[in-house]
Amino acid sequence: MTTQSTAIKVPGEQAPERSGGAGRAGKREGRRSEGTTLNVFSHGFLVVWAIMIVLPLIWLALGAFKTDAQIGGSALSWPSNWHFDAFGRAWTKGIGGYFAHTLIVLVFSVPLTMLFGSMAAYVLARYPFTGNRLIYYFFVSGAMFPVFLALVPLFFMVKRFDMLNTYQGLVLVYVAYSMPFTVFFMHSFFRTLPNAIHEAAVIDGASDTRIFFQVMLPMAKPGLISVGIFNVLGQWNQYILPAVLMQPQTSADPERYMLTQGLIQLQYQMGYETDLPVLFAGATIAMVPMLVVYLSFQRQIQAGLTSATLK
Amino acid sequence: MSHVAQGRGKYGFIAGFLFAPLALYLTFVIWPYVQTFGYSFTNWTGQSPTFDFVGTDNYAALLKDEVFRGALWHNLLLLVFVPLVTILLALFFAFMVNAGGRGGAGGVQGVGGSRFYKVVYFFPQVLSLAILSVLFGAIYRSDEGGLLNGFLTKLGLIDANHPVEWLNEPNLVLWCLLLVVVWHGVGFYLVLFSAAMQSIPKDIYEAALLDGAGRAQTFFKVTLPLLWDSVQTSAVYLGIAAMDMFVLVSTMTSGQFGGGPDHHSEVMSTVLMRNFLYFGKSGYACAMGVVMLALTMILSVITLRATRRERIEF
């Protein structure tokens, strides 16, 4: 447990430094050298953790270029097979399909989540009416409960609608389960928008619906982007809901696995077929879009998530 | 609150905007939650349309269920160690990133490249648990092909002929899973604590430095008390995550829906899923869901109470 010992070392390593700067006369000097030592020390630990993050991921991607024997033989062997054939096999073994299924679901679920979430949040944030607070807390409290609590009845609910293993079923469930966070986030956003603009629009004769779509929604764009990215990540990475709801119900029912679910499927399958490069290639294919989304939007992601949780 | 919506005829608009979101939310989230309580008092199998009311039989059976009790114990262990280790590491790194720089005239400074560290550390947070499962499944491989065993063999710490069976070792498996959760979570909490640290006014630090406080003192006397709210929130979030653990346990460990070897990594969610989808005991599984909810609620309240301090404003 290297991680634990790292954390425990902190006070001990810093203690001598502190006493070094205690003397009144050499205080300034002492503090400066303390700063330098601490700087080296901080970089040391920070670099170690950064390596612990990056190295396994690179190692995983390199595994796609190894042979199966190489993967089993030694972890530190350098790949010998610089071809993309494992990626090709992973794609045809199902990753391509899982990718497509996930995209189909997200193309509908994310915009619907944003639309419904914003509509509810807007009304709750800017229109006082009886039961407003109640409905707001009702929406937001959903984030507190473990999804497991709902899983058994949810399965039979979706079954009753005849929507097990269908895209539309999963879309509706994703939208519903994304409501708590989306409403919570957009609610605080709509509250900050100025009233004057709303009033001006009213005087110009715009209807409430029109004000929402043409004035308020465009103004809430920064918030929409943050919460949109969050929903993309959350729904893309969802595992439990598709694992329960997206199983073929009859032999005639085609499989519509999501990417996460399919990757786990591939993990079992490749264990038997002993073609691990395919598994590593599959995981890499699943990882790359997230890496791209993350690096392009990392500022919004970090700012959005922290502002939402710090409130 | 807005005062623009005083006019009449607004109720139609309000109802129209709330209808679809509420209908979806009620159907797929709230109603299933409510139903779980009802089903937990029945012997429903999930297959047959009929079932009997059995009172608290399921709950009584849960108390006697060795596997569930073991799982509960593992969840409690995780509940203590996941937040503890993650928060300590995240606080440590956040302080290093924000205050570990060379002390200049300006006093406390961040390290160079702090932006870089934050970007790298946060990355695991956007990976799906399925990817983590594949990645750490490979890292923990029980032969020399595993990254961990490979390294330890190279360093001469373990015998190449007897590599460690990380995920098959009864006493190791839970801690191996803990490490995955920590690896995944530290970056997010580092960013969270960093944001909180940066909102602390610089002059408080300067005053502390002028009074002759060292970095460690500054951290324990100034930074930590001002961060307490975030630490508390984080403990609750991490506690909720530690109650779940389903994806990692069910995909990385042996057994139907994981939990192996011999139930040593069993958590409540895996026992629940096995009873629901494998043994066809839906009523019993619902009772487990209710217990999980009750524990989540109790533990959130305890965490918030136990860590309550006087709120410091700045």
PDB file of C-alpha atoms in Angstrom, chain A residues 36 41-42 57 85 94 98-99 120-121 159 167 170 173-174 177 208 230 238 248 253 266 273 276 281 297:
ATOM      1  CA  THR A  36      12.940  25.244  -1.560  1.00  0.00           C
ATOM      2  CA  PHE A  41       9.703  17.399  -1.808  1.00  0.00           C
ATOM      3  CA  SER A  42       6.307  18.344  -3.291  1.00  0.00           C
ATOM      4  CA  LEU A  57      -2.716   3.639 -19.030  1.00  0.00           C
ATOM      5  CA  ASP A  85      -4.679  -5.849 -36.183  1.00  0.00           C
ATOM      6  CA  GLY A  94     -18.200  -6.116 -31.091  1.00  0.00           C
ATOM      7  CA  TYR A  98     -21.184  -1.261 -28.791  1.00  0.00           C
ATOM      8  CA  PHE A  99     -19.806   2.084 -29.810  1.00  0.00           C
ATOM      9  CA  ALA A 120     -38.038  21.944 -14.775  1.00  0.00           C
ATOM     10  CA  ALA A 121     -35.150  23.906 -13.269  1.00  0.00           C
ATOM     11  CA  LYS A 159     -40.525  -4.838 -18.790  1.00  0.00           C
ATOM     12  CA  TYR A 167     -32.918   2.056 -27.126  1.00  0.00           C
ATOM     13  CA  LEU A 170     -32.718   3.072 -21.946  1.00  0.00           C
ATOM     14  CA  VAL A 173     -34.318   5.715 -17.946  1.00  0.00           C
ATOM     15  CA  TYR A 174     -31.093   7.674 -18.505  1.00  0.00           C
ATOM     16  CA  TYR A 177     -31.862   9.258 -13.580  1.00  0.00           C
ATOM     17  CA  ASP A 208     -43.237  32.609 -21.296  1.00  0.00           C
ATOM     18  CA  PHE A 230     -21.252  15.976 -17.128  1.00  0.00           C
ATOM     19  CA  GLN A 238     -23.076   4.090 -16.984  1.00  0.00           C
ATOM     20  CA  PRO A 248     -31.581  -9.827 -25.080  1.00  0.00           C
ATOM     21  CA  ASP A 253     -33.707 -10.333 -29.819  1.00  0.00           C
ATOM     22  CA  LEU A 266     -15.217  -8.877 -24.043  1.00  0.00           C
ATOM     23  CA  GLU A 273     -10.317 -17.365 -26.106  1.00  0.00           C
ATOM     24  CA  LEU A 276      -5.783 -10.546 -24.618  1.00  0.00           C
ATOM     25  CA  ALA A 281      -7.197  -2.775 -27.810  1.00  0.00           C
ATOM     26  CA  PHE A 297     -13.156  20.482 -22.066  1.00  0.00           C
TER      27      PHE A 297
END
